[in-house]
JSON list of C-alpha atoms in Angstrom, two decimals:
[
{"chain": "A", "resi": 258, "resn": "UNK", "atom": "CA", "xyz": [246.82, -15.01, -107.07]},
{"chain": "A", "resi": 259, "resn": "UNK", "atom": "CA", "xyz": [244.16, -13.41, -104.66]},
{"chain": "A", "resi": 260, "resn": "UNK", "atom": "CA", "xyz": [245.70, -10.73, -104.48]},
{"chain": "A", "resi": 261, "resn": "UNK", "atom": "CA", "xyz": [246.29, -10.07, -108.25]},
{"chain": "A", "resi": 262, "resn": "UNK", "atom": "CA", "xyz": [242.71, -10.36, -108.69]},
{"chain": "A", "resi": 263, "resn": "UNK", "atom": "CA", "xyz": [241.69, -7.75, -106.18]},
{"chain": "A", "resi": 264, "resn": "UNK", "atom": "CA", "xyz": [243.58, -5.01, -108.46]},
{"chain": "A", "resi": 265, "resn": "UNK", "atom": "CA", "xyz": [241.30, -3.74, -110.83]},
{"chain": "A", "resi": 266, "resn": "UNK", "atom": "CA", "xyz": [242.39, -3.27, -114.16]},
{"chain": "A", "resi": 267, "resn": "UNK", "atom": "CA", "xyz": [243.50, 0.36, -114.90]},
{"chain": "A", "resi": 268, "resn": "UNK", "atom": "CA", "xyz": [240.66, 1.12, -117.57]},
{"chain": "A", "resi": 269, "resn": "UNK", "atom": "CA", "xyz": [238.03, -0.10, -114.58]},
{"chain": "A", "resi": 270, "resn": "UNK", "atom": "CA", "xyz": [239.59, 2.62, -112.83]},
{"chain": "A", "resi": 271, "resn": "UNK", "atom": "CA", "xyz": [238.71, 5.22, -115.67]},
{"chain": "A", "resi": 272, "resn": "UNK", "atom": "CA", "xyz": [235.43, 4.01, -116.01]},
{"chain": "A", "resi": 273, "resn": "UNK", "atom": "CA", "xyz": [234.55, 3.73, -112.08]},
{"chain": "A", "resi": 274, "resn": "UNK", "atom": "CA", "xyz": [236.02, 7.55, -111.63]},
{"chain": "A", "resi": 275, "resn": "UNK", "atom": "CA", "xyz": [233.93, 8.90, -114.29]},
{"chain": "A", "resi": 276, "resn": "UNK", "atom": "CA", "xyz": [230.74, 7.13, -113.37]},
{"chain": "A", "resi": 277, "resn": "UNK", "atom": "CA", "xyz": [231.80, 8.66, -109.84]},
{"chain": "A", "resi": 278, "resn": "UNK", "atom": "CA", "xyz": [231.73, 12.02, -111.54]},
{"chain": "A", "resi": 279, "resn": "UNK", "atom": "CA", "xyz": [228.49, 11.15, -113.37]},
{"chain": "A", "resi": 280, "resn": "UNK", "atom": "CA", "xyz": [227.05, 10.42, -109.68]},
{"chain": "A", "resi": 281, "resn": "UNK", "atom": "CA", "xyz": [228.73, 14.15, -108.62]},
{"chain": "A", "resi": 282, "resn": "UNK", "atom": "CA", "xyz": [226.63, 15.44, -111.37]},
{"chain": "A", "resi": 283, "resn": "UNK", "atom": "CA", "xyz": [223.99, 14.16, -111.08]},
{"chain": "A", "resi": 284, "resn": "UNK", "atom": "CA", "xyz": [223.20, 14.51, -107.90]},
{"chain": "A", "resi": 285, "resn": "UNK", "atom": "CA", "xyz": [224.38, 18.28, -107.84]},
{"chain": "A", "resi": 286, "resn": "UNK", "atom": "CA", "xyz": [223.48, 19.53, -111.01]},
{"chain": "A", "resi": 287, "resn": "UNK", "atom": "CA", "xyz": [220.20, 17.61, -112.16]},
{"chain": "A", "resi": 288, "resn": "UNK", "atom": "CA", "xyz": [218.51, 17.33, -108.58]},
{"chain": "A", "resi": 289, "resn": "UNK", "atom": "CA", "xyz": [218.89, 13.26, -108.03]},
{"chain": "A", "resi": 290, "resn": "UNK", "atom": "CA", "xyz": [218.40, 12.98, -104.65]},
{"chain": "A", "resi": 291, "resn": "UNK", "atom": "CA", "xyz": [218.63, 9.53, -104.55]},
{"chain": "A", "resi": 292, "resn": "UNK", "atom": "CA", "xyz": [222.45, 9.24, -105.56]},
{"chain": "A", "resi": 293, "resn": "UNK", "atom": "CA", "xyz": [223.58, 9.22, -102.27]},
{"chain": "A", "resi": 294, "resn": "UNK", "atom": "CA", "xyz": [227.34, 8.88, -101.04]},
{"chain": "A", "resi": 295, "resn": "UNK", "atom": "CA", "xyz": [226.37, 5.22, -100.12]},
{"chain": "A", "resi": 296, "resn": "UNK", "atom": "CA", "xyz": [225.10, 4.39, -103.44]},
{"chain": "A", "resi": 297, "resn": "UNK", "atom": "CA", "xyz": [228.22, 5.22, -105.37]},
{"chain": "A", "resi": 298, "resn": "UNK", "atom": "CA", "xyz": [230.36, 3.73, -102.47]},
{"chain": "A", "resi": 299, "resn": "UNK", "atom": "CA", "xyz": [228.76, 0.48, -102.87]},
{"chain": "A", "resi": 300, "resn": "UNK", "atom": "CA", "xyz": [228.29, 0.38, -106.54]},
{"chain": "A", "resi": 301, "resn": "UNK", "atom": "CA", "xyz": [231.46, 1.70, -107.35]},
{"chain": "A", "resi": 302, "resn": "UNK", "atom": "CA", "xyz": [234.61, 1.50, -104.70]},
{"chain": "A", "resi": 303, "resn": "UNK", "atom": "CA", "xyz": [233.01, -1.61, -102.54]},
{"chain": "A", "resi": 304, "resn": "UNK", "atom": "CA", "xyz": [236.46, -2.06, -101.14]},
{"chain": "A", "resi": 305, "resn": "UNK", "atom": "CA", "xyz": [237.71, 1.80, -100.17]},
{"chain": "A", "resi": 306, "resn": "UNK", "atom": "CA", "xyz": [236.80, 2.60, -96.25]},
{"chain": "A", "resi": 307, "resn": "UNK", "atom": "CA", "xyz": [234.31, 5.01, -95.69]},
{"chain": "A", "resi": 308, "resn": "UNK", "atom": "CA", "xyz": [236.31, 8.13, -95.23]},
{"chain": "A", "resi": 309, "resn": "UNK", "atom": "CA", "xyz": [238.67, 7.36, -98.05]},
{"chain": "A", "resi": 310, "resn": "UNK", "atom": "CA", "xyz": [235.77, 7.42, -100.36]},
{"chain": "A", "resi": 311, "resn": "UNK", "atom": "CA", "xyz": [234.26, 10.25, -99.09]},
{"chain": "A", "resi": 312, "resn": "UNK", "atom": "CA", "xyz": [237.38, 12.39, -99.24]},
{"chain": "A", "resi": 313, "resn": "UNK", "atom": "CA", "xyz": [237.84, 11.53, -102.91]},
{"chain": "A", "resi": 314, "resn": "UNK", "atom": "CA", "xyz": [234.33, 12.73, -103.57]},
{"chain": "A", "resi": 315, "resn": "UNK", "atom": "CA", "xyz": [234.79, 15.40, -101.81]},
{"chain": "A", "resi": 316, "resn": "UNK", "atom": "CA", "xyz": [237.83, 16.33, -103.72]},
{"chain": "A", "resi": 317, "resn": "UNK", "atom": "CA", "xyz": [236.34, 15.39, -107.46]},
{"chain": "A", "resi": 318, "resn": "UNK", "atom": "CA", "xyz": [233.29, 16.92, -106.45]},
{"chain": "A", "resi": 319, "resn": "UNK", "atom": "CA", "xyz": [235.25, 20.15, -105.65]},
{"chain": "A", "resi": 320, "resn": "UNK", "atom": "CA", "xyz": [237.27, 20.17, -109.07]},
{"chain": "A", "resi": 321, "resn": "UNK", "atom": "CA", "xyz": [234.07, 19.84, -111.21]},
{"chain": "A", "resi": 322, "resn": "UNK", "atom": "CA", "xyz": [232.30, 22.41, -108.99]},
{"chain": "A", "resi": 323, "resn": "UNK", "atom": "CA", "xyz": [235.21, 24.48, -110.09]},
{"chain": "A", "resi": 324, "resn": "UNK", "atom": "CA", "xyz": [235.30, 23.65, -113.52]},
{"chain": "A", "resi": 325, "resn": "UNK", "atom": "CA", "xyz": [231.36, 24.17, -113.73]},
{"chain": "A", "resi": 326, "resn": "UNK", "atom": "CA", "xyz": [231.92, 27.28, -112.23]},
{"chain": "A", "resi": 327, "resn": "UNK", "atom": "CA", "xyz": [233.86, 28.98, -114.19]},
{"chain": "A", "resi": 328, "resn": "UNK", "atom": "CA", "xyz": [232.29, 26.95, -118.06]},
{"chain": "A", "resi": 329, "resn": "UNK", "atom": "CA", "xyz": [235.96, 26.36, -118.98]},
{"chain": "A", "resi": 330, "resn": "UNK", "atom": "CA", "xyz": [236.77, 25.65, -122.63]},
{"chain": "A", "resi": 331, "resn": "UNK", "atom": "CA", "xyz": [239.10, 23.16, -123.31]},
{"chain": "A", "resi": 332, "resn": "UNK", "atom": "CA", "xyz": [242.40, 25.48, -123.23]},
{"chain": "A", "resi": 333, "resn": "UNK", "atom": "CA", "xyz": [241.14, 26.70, -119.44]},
{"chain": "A", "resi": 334, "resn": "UNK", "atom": "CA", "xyz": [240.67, 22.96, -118.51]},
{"chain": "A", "resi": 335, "resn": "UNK", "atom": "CA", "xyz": [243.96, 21.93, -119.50]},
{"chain": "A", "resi": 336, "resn": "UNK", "atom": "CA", "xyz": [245.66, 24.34, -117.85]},
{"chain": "A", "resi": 337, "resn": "UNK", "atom": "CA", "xyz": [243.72, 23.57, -114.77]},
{"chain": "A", "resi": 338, "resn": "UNK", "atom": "CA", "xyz": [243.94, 20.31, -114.74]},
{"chain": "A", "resi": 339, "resn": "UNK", "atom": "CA", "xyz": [247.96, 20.19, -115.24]},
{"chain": "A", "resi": 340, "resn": "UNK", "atom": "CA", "xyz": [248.13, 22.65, -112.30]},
{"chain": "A", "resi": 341, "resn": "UNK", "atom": "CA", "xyz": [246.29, 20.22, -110.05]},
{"chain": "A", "resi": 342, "resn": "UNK", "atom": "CA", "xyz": [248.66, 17.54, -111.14]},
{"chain": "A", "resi": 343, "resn": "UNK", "atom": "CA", "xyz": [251.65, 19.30, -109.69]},
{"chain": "A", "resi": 344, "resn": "UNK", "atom": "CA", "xyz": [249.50, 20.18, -106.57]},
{"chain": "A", "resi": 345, "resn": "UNK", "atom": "CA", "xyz": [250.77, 18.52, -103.33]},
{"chain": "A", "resi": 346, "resn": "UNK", "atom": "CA", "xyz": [247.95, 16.21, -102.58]},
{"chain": "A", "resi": 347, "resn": "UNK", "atom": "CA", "xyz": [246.24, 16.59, -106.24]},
{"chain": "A", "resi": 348, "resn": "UNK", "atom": "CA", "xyz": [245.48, 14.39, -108.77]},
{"chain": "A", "resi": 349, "resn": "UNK", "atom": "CA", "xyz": [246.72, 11.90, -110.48]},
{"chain": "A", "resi": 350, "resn": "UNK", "atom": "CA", "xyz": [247.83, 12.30, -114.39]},
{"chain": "A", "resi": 351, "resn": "UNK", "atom": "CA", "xyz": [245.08, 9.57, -115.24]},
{"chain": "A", "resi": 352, "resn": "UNK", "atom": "CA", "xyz": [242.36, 11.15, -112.91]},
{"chain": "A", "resi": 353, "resn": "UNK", "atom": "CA", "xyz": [243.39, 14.26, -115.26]},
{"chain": "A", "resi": 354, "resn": "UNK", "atom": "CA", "xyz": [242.16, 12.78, -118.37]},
{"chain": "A", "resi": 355, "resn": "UNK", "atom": "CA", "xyz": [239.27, 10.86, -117.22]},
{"chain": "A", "resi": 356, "resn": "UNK", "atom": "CA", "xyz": [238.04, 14.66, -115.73]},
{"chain": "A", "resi": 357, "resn": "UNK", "atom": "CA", "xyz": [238.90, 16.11, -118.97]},
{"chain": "A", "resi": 358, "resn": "UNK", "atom": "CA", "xyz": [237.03, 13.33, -120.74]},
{"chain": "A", "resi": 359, "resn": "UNK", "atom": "CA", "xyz": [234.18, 13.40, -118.76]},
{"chain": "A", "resi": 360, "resn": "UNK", "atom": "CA", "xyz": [233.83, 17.54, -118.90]},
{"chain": "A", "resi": 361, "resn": "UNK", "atom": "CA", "xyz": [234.37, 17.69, -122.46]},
{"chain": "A", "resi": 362, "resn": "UNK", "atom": "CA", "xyz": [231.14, 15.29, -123.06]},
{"chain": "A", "resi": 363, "resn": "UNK", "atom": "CA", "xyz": [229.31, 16.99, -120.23]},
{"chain": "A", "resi": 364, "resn": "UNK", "atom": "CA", "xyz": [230.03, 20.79, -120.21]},
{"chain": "A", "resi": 365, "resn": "UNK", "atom": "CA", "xyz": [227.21, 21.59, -122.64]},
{"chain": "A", "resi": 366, "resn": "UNK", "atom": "CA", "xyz": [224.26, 19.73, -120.41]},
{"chain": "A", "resi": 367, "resn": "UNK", "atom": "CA", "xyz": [226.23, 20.99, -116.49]},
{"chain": "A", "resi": 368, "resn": "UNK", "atom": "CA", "xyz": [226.06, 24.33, -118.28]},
{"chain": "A", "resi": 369, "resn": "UNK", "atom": "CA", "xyz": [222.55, 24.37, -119.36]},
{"chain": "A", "resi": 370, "resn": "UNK", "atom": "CA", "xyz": [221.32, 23.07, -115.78]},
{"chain": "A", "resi": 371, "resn": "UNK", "atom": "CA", "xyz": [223.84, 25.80, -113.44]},
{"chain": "A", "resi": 372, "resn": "UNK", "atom": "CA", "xyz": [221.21, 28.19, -116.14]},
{"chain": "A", "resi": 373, "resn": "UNK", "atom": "CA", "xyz": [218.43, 26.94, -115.34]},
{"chain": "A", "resi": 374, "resn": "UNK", "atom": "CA", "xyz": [218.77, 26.77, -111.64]},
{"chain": "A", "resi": 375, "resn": "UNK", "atom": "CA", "xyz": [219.88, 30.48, -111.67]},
{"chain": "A", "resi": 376, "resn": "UNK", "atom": "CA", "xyz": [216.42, 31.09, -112.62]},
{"chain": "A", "resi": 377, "resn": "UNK", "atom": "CA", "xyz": [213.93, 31.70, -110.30]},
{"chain": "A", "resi": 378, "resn": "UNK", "atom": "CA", "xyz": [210.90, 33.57, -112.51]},
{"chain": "A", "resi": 379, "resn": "UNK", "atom": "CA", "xyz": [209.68, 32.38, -115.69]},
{"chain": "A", "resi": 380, "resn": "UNK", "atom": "CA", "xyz": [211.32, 33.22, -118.59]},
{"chain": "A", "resi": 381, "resn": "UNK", "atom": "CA", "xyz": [211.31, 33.55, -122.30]},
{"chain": "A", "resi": 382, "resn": "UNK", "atom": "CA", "xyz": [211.80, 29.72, -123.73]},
{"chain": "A", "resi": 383, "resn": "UNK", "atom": "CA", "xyz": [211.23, 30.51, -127.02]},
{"chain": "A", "resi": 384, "resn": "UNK", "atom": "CA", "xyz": [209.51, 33.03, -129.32]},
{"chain": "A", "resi": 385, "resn": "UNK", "atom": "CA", "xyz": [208.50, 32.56, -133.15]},
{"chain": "A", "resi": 386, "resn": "UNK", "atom": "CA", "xyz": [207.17, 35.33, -135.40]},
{"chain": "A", "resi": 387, "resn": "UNK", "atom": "CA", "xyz": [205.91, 35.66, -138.95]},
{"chain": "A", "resi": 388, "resn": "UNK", "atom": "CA", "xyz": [204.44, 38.42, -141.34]},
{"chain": "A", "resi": 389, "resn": "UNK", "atom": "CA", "xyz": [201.30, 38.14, -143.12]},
{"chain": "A", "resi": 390, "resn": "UNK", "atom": "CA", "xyz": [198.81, 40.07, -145.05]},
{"chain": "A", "resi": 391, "resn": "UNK", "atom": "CA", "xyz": [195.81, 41.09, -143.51]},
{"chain": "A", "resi": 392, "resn": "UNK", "atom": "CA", "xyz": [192.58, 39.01, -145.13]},
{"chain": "A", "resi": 393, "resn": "UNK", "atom": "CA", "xyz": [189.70, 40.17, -143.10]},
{"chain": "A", "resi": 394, "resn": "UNK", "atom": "CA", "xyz": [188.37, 43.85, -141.33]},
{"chain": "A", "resi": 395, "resn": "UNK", "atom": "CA", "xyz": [186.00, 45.75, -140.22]},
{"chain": "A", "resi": 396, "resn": "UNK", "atom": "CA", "xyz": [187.66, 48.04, -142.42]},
{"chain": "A", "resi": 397, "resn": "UNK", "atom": "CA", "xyz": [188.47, 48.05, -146.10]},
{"chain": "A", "resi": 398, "resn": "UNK", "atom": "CA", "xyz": [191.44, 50.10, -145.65]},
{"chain": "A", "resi": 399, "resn": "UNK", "atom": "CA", "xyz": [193.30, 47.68, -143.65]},
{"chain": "A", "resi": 400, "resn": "UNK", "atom": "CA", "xyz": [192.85, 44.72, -146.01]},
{"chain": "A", "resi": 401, "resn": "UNK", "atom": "CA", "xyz": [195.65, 43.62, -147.21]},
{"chain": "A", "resi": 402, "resn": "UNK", "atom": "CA", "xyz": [198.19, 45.58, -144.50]},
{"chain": "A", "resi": 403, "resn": "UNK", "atom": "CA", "xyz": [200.55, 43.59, -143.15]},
{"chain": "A", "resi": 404, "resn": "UNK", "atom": "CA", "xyz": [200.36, 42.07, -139.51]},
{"chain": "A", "resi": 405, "resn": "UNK", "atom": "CA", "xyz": [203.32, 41.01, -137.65]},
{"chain": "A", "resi": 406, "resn": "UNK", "atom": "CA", "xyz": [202.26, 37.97, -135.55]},
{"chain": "A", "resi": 407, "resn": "UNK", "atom": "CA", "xyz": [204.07, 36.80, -132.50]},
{"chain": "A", "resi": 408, "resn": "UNK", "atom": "CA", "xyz": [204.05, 33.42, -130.27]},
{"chain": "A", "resi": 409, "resn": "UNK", "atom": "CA", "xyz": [206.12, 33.72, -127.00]},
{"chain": "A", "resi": 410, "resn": "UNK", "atom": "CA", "xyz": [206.26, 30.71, -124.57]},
{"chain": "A", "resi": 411, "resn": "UNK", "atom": "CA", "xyz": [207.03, 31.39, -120.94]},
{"chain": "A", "resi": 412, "resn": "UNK", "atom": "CA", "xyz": [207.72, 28.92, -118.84]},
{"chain": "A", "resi": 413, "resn": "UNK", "atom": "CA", "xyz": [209.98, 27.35, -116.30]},
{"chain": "A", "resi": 414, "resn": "UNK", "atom": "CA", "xyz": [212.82, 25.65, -117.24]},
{"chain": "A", "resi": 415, "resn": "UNK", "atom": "CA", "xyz": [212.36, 21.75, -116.93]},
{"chain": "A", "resi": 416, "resn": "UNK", "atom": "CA", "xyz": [208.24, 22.13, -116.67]},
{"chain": "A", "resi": 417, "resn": "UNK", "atom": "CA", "xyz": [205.54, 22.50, -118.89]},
{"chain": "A", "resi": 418, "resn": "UNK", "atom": "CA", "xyz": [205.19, 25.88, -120.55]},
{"chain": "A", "resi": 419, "resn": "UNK", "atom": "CA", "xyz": [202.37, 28.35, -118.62]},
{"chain": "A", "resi": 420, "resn": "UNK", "atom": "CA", "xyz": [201.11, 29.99, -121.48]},
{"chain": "A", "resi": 421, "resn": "UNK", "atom": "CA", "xyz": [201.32, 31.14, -124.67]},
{"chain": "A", "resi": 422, "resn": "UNK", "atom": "CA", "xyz": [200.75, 34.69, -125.93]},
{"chain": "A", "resi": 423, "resn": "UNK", "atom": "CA", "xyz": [199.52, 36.28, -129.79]},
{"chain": "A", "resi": 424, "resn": "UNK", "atom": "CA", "xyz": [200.46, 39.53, -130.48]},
{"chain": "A", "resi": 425, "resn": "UNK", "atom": "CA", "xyz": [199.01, 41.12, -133.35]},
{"chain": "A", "resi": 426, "resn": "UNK", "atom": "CA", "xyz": [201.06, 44.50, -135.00]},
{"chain": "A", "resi": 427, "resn": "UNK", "atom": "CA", "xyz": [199.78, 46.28, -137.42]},
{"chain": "A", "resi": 428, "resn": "UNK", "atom": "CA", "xyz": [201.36, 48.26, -139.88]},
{"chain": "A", "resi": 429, "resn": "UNK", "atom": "CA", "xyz": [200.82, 50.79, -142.65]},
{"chain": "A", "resi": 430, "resn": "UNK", "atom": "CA", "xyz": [201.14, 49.95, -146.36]},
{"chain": "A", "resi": 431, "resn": "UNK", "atom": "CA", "xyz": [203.27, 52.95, -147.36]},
{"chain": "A", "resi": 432, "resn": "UNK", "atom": "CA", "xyz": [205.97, 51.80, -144.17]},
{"chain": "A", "resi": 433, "resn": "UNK", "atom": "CA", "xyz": [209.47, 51.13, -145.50]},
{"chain": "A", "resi": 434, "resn": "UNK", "atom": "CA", "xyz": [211.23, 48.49, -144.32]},
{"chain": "A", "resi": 435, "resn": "UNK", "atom": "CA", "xyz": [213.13, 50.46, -141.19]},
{"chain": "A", "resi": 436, "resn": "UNK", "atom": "CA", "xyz": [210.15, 52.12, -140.33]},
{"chain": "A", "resi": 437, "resn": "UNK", "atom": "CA", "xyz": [208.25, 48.19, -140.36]},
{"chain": "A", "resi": 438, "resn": "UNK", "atom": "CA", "xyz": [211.52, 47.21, -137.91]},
{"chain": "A", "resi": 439, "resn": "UNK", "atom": "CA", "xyz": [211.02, 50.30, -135.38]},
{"chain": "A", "resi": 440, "resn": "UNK", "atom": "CA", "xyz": [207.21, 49.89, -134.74]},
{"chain": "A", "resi": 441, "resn": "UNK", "atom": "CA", "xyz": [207.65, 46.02, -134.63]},
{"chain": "A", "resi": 442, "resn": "UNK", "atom": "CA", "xyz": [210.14, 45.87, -132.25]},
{"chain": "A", "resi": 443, "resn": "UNK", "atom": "CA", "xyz": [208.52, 48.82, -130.15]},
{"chain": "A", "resi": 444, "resn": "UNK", "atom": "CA", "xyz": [205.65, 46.58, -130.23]},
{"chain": "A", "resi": 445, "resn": "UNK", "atom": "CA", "xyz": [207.00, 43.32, -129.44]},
{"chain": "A", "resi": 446, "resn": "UNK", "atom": "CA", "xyz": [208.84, 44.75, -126.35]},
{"chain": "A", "resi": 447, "resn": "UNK", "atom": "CA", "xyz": [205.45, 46.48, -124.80]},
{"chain": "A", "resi": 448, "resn": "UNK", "atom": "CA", "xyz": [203.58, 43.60, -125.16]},
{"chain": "A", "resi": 449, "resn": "UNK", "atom": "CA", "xyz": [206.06, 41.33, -124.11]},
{"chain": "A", "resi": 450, "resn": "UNK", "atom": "CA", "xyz": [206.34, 43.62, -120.42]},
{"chain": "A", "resi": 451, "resn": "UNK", "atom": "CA", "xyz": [202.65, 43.95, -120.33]},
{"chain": "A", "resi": 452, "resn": "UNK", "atom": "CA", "xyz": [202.76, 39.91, -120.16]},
{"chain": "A", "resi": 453, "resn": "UNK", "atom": "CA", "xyz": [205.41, 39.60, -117.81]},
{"chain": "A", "resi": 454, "resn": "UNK", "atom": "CA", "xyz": [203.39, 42.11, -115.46]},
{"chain": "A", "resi": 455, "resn": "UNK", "atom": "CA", "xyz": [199.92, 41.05, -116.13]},
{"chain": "A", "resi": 456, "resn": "UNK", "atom": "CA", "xyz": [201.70, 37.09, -115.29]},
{"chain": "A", "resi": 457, "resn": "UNK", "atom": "CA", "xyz": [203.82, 38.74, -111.76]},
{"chain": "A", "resi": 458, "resn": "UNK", "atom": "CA", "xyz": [200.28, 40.18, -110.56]},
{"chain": "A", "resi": 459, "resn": "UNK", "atom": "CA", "xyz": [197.81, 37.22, -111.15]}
]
């Protein structure tokens, strides 16, 4: 009976092997230094030896590093994961679907952070843009005109944004609407690199 009871049930199995991959995640892909191969040990496998827990980490660890690394979609996985299967020394059919589980409900977030961690400089987060008519001037000619206005947010990725930045286009009356697309684009982009530089040098 003792023993009986020290066999887990096969869906604790599932649940403890993606939790382990949660850990793997975490740790590698959203900076939680404190999930440490101790931690998931004990709170996970309390009965596998040291080095038999740390070669199956080491081994899950390696397949999601592999599936991260390459953002496979789900046909990509598949095949991946079947070819493990038949590997000498691979993985099990059920550690198959708990890895396919667990990538299919993580891929979009492990994606997002192997971004984010590529990038070293601020960058673009987000940019909004509207078109309105000119209201006030110094001169009456330009009332009315219209003026292109422009919010971009740089920023790193995972901190507060540095700064915003206004830029103000405008435009002749008698512009059609391709000539309205050339200058505001030809403005947006100088503007835009006069930030980034004006931000590299302070």
């Amino acid at each position: 009976m003792a023993a009986a009871e020290q066999q887990p049930p096969a869906v604790d199995g599932g649940k403890a092997l993606s939790a382990l991959l949660g850990g793997i995640a975490q740790a590698a892909y959203y900076g939680k230094v404190d999930i440490t191969e101790e931690l998931l040990r004990g709170q996970l496998y309390p009965e596998a030896a040291p080095e038999e827990f740390r070669a199956l980490r080491a081994k899950m660890g390696g397949l999601l590093q592999s599936i991260a690394s390459a953002d496979m979609d789900l046909n990509q996985l598949e095949a991946f994961l079947t070819a493990q299967t038949k590997k000498q020394g691979g993985i099990t059919s059920d550690q198959a679907a708990v890895i396919a589980k667990f990538w299919k409900n993580h891929r979009v977030k492990i994606h997002e952070s192997l971004v984010n961690q590529s990038c070293w400089d601020n960058v673009l987060k987000n940019m909004n843009w509207r078109v309105d008519l000119k209201s006030q001037s110094r001169h009456v000619d330009q009332i009315n005109t219209p003026v292109a206005i422009v919010e971009m947010e740089l920023g790193k990725y995972g901190q507060d944004s540095e700064f915003f930045f206004y830029c103000f286009c405008c435009f002749e009356k008698e512009m059609t609407p391709k000539q309205f697309h050339s200058v505001f684009y030809r403005s947006l982009d100088e503007n835009f690199h006069q930030l980034c530089n004006r931000y590299m040098m302070s």
